[in-house]
Each structure stands twice: as structure tokens, then as C-alpha cells.
Tab-separated table of C-alpha atoms in Angstrom:
chain	number	residue	atom	x	y	z
A	1329	UNK	CA	-13.341	-42.319	-28.875
A	1330	UNK	CA	-11.211	-39.198	-29.703
A	1331	UNK	CA	-9.514	-40.806	-32.540
A	1332	UNK	CA	-7.305	-38.162	-33.040
A	1333	UNK	CA	-5.725	-35.302	-31.085
A	1334	UNK	CA	-3.076	-33.419	-32.163
A	1335	UNK	CA	-1.435	-35.389	-34.072
A	1336	UNK	CA	-1.702	-37.847	-31.549
A	1337	UNK	CA	-3.592	-41.465	-32.981
A	1338	UNK	CA	-5.247	-44.340	-32.458
A	1339	UNK	CA	-6.691	-44.590	-28.612
A	1340	UNK	CA	-6.516	-41.360	-26.837
A	1341	UNK	CA	-7.701	-40.636	-24.002
A	1342	UNK	CA	-8.783	-37.274	-22.563
A	1343	UNK	CA	-7.996	-36.498	-18.727
A	1344	UNK	CA	-8.854	-33.814	-16.535
A	1345	UNK	CA	-5.589	-31.988	-14.474
A	1346	UNK	CA	-6.527	-29.389	-11.700
A	1347	UNK	CA	-9.097	-27.643	-12.451
A	1348	UNK	CA	-10.285	-28.235	-15.893
A	1349	UNK	CA	-13.377	-30.352	-16.944
A	1350	UNK	CA	-14.046	-32.495	-20.045
A	1351	UNK	CA	-18.146	-32.687	-20.044
A	1352	UNK	CA	-19.668	-34.826	-22.948
A	1353	UNK	CA	-23.148	-33.537	-24.708
A	1354	UNK	CA	-24.263	-35.561	-27.955
A	1355	UNK	CA	-21.543	-35.197	-30.248
A	1356	UNK	CA	-19.557	-32.565	-28.582
A	1357	UNK	CA	-16.441	-32.848	-25.790
A	1358	UNK	CA	-16.416	-29.078	-23.718
A	1359	UNK	CA	-12.715	-28.684	-21.737
A	1360	UNK	CA	-13.511	-26.282	-19.312
A	1361	UNK	CA	-11.343	-24.001	-16.147
A	1362	UNK	CA	-13.016	-24.449	-12.960
A	1363	UNK	CA	-10.598	-21.586	-11.481
A	1364	UNK	CA	-11.924	-18.571	-13.774
A	1365	UNK	CA	-9.988	-16.476	-16.265
A	1366	UNK	CA	-8.468	-14.098	-14.625
A	1367	UNK	CA	-6.647	-16.451	-11.499
A	1368	UNK	CA	-3.258	-16.598	-11.053
A	1369	UNK	CA	-0.691	-18.637	-11.775
A	1370	UNK	CA	2.903	-20.436	-9.909
A	1371	UNK	CA	5.311	-17.787	-12.144
A	1372	UNK	CA	8.471	-15.584	-11.096
A	1373	UNK	CA	7.156	-13.266	-12.713
A	1374	UNK	CA	4.782	-10.797	-12.472
A	1375	UNK	CA	1.630	-11.370	-13.294
A	1376	UNK	CA	-0.767	-8.274	-14.540
A	1377	UNK	CA	-4.357	-7.597	-14.045
A	1378	UNK	CA	-4.239	-10.978	-11.560
A	1379	UNK	CA	-6.393	-10.253	-9.315
A	1380	UNK	CA	-6.753	-13.540	-6.442
A	1381	UNK	CA	-9.229	-14.018	-3.006
A	1382	UNK	CA	-7.624	-15.919	0.415
A	1383	UNK	CA	-10.025	-17.392	2.936
A	1384	UNK	CA	-8.447	-18.362	5.509
A	1385	UNK	CA	-5.214	-17.404	6.020
A	1386	UNK	CA	-1.779	-17.264	4.451
A	1387	UNK	CA	1.625	-17.269	4.964
A	1388	UNK	CA	4.755	-17.271	2.920
A	1389	UNK	CA	8.304	-17.098	3.374
A	1390	UNK	CA	8.489	-13.506	1.568
A	1391	UNK	CA	5.852	-11.183	0.340
A	1392	UNK	CA	6.816	-8.366	-1.932
A	1393	UNK	CA	4.433	-5.842	-2.331
A	1394	UNK	CA	5.078	-3.515	-5.281
A	1395	UNK	CA	3.788	-0.510	-3.873
A	1396	UNK	CA	1.527	-0.821	-0.618
A	1397	UNK	CA	-0.293	-2.898	2.545
A	1398	UNK	CA	-3.916	-2.410	3.273
A	1399	UNK	CA	-6.540	-3.866	5.190
A	1400	UNK	CA	-9.727	-3.118	5.234
A	1401	UNK	CA	-9.454	-1.328	1.942
A	1402	UNK	CA	-6.964	1.647	3.965
A	1403	UNK	CA	-3.601	1.585	3.492
A	1404	UNK	CA	-1.335	1.087	6.334
A	1405	UNK	CA	2.933	0.379	4.546
A	1406	UNK	CA	4.114	1.948	1.774
A	1407	UNK	CA	7.084	2.809	0.762
A	1408	UNK	CA	8.637	4.548	-2.408
A	1409	UNK	CA	10.559	8.497	-2.748
A	1410	UNK	CA	12.963	7.421	-0.023
A	1411	UNK	CA	9.539	7.789	1.888
A	1412	UNK	CA	8.232	4.972	4.717
A	1413	UNK	CA	4.210	5.456	5.499
A	1414	UNK	CA	2.652	3.330	8.683
A	1415	UNK	CA	-0.220	4.111	9.318
A	1416	UNK	CA	-4.030	4.435	8.330
A	1417	UNK	CA	-3.759	7.543	5.221
A	1418	UNK	CA	-0.729	8.515	6.470
A	1419	UNK	CA	1.273	10.414	3.809
A	1420	UNK	CA	-2.184	9.419	1.617
A	1421	UNK	CA	-1.407	13.331	0.189
A	1422	UNK	CA	2.301	13.014	-0.847
A	1423	UNK	CA	2.684	12.721	-4.501
A	1424	UNK	CA	5.981	14.272	-5.001
A	1425	UNK	CA	7.730	14.847	-1.643
A	1426	UNK	CA	10.739	12.347	-0.351
A	1427	UNK	CA	12.801	11.354	2.758
A	1428	UNK	CA	9.875	11.191	4.525
A	1429	UNK	CA	9.162	8.690	7.786
A	1430	UNK	CA	5.445	9.342	8.399
A	1431	UNK	CA	3.440	6.409	11.294
A	1432	UNK	CA	0.069	6.590	12.456
A	1433	UNK	CA	-3.230	7.203	12.235
A	1434	UNK	CA	-3.311	11.145	9.149
A	1435	UNK	CA	0.242	11.912	10.305
A	1436	UNK	CA	1.711	13.780	7.025
A	1437	UNK	CA	-2.023	13.922	5.525
A	1438	UNK	CA	-1.858	16.300	3.293
A	1439	UNK	CA	1.873	16.336	3.017
A	1440	UNK	CA	1.664	16.914	-1.608
A	1441	UNK	CA	5.882	18.129	-2.585
A	1442	UNK	CA	7.661	18.301	1.218
A	1443	UNK	CA	10.693	16.716	1.946
A	1444	UNK	CA	12.748	15.320	5.226
A	1445	UNK	CA	10.386	15.224	7.756
A	1446	UNK	CA	9.843	13.007	10.539
A	1447	UNK	CA	6.086	12.487	11.613
A	1448	UNK	CA	5.158	10.301	14.611
A	1449	UNK	CA	1.689	10.660	16.095
A	1450	UNK	CA	-2.299	10.675	15.280
A	1451	UNK	CA	-2.246	13.374	13.009
A	1452	UNK	CA	0.994	15.385	13.198
A	1453	UNK	CA	2.154	17.030	10.662
A	1454	UNK	CA	-1.830	16.828	9.256
A	1455	UNK	CA	-1.692	19.366	7.432
A	1456	UNK	CA	2.050	20.031	6.803
A	1457	UNK	CA	3.556	21.032	3.332
A	1458	UNK	CA	6.955	22.215	4.611
A	1459	UNK	CA	10.291	20.938	4.591
A	1460	UNK	CA	12.894	19.181	7.322
A	1461	UNK	CA	10.101	19.158	9.598
A	1462	UNK	CA	10.109	17.013	13.118
A	1463	UNK	CA	6.902	16.356	14.283
A	1464	UNK	CA	6.425	13.501	17.241
A	1465	UNK	CA	2.998	13.809	19.631
A	1466	UNK	CA	-0.141	13.227	19.316
A	1467	UNK	CA	-1.432	16.146	16.401
A	1468	UNK	CA	1.923	17.459	16.934
A	1469	UNK	CA	2.656	20.534	14.032
A	1470	UNK	CA	-1.431	19.579	12.972
A	1471	UNK	CA	-1.993	22.762	11.609
A	1472	UNK	CA	1.547	23.363	10.245
A	1473	UNK	CA	1.235	24.676	6.096
A	1474	UNK	CA	4.485	26.154	4.693
A	1475	UNK	CA	6.403	26.456	7.952
A	1476	UNK	CA	10.118	24.765	7.679
A	1477	UNK	CA	12.882	23.560	9.774
A	1478	UNK	CA	10.836	23.153	13.659
A	1479	UNK	CA	11.404	20.420	15.965
A	1480	UNK	CA	8.044	20.122	18.056
A	1481	UNK	CA	7.224	17.615	20.667
A	1482	UNK	CA	4.684	16.134	22.887
A	1483	UNK	CA	0.978	16.063	22.836
A	1484	UNK	CA	-0.233	18.847	20.307
A	1485	UNK	CA	3.329	20.426	20.470
A	1486	UNK	CA	3.124	23.296	17.592
A	1487	UNK	CA	-0.397	22.327	16.429
A	1488	UNK	CA	-1.661	25.764	15.374
A	1489	UNK	CA	1.652	26.759	14.126
A	1490	UNK	CA	0.965	27.607	10.450
A	1491	UNK	CA	4.212	28.782	8.910
A	1492	UNK	CA	6.495	29.386	12.071
A	1493	UNK	CA	10.049	28.705	10.443
A	1494	UNK	CA	12.942	27.250	13.283
A	1495	UNK	CA	10.668	27.003	16.359
A	1496	UNK	CA	11.609	24.344	18.661
A	1497	UNK	CA	8.827	23.622	21.025
A	1498	UNK	CA	8.969	20.427	24.209
A	1499	UNK	CA	6.403	19.314	26.168
A	1500	UNK	CA	2.401	18.942	25.957
A	1501	UNK	CA	0.544	22.214	24.525
A	1502	UNK	CA	4.152	24.304	23.502
A	1503	UNK	CA	3.984	26.659	21.715
A	1504	UNK	CA	-0.527	26.162	20.652
């Protein structure tokens, strides 16, 4: 029998809510959370340092990720500074570059500070550090480093261009 708790007196009943256990042992009453201390609470504000795991399928009307989406530990979608990166390792090296669109595995992988680039296709613009380039097709502009204002369209188009600027190559392996 509990006689007083938090200004309640006489015949106080303790009832366990969701994920709470009440365990009496001798003269000790232990109240514990079965969900652990670092769970997710239903709040409308960001909860710092809160991690969660879901086994199964989840569903939401809106899911707002602050920085990126990962699948299998690999970043597959991120935005920021006018950038959009979609694909495993796309834009991974980007630190201060802005207004870039990289789509495809390793697209724009090494772009650290380049601006206004559009790379579409696996390995397109992989080593790029230049600005104002548009590469479309697998490995197009692969080796471009400091080249600027280039347009490469097609598989391997401009693949080995490193520092050439203001080039337009259209077609498979054009300019390589």
C-alpha cells in the first residue's frame, strides 16, 4: 500500500502506462521504462540525439530529412546550397559548391567547390572541379578537373578531357 505520492494520500494506486513496468521487490518499488532511454517521442520539434530502428515497412504523409536520405548506408539523395545529388556517392566530395545537379552512381564524386554543373549518368564528371559544365551519359567528362563551360553528351563523351574549356562533344566517345 502506498500512502502518499506527489501530494496524493491514502489508497494511492500506481498504474503502469505504455512501455512502463512497476516491479515490487521486498520494500522496494521499481518503476522502469521498457523502451530504453533514447527512443523517439511523438513531438512536433526536432529531437536531438534521438535514434530509432524500424523492422518492417513504415509509412508517413510527409518525411522531412534535414540533410540526406541513405539506403544501405549509402547516401542516395541530398540537397543543400542549391544542389541536388541522387545516386550512390553522387556529389560525395562536395563541400562548398553550389547550384549543381548530379544524378547517377559517382556522378560529380570529387566536385568540391564547383558551381553550376549538371552531371547525369554513372561516373559523369567524376573528378570535376570546374564550373558551368554539362555532362550527360556514363563516364562523360570522367577525367575533367579544371575545365569549364564544357558540354559532353553521350557515353564516354569527353572522357579524358582534363582542363580543356568551352568544348562541345556529342556522341559515344566523342572527344575522348
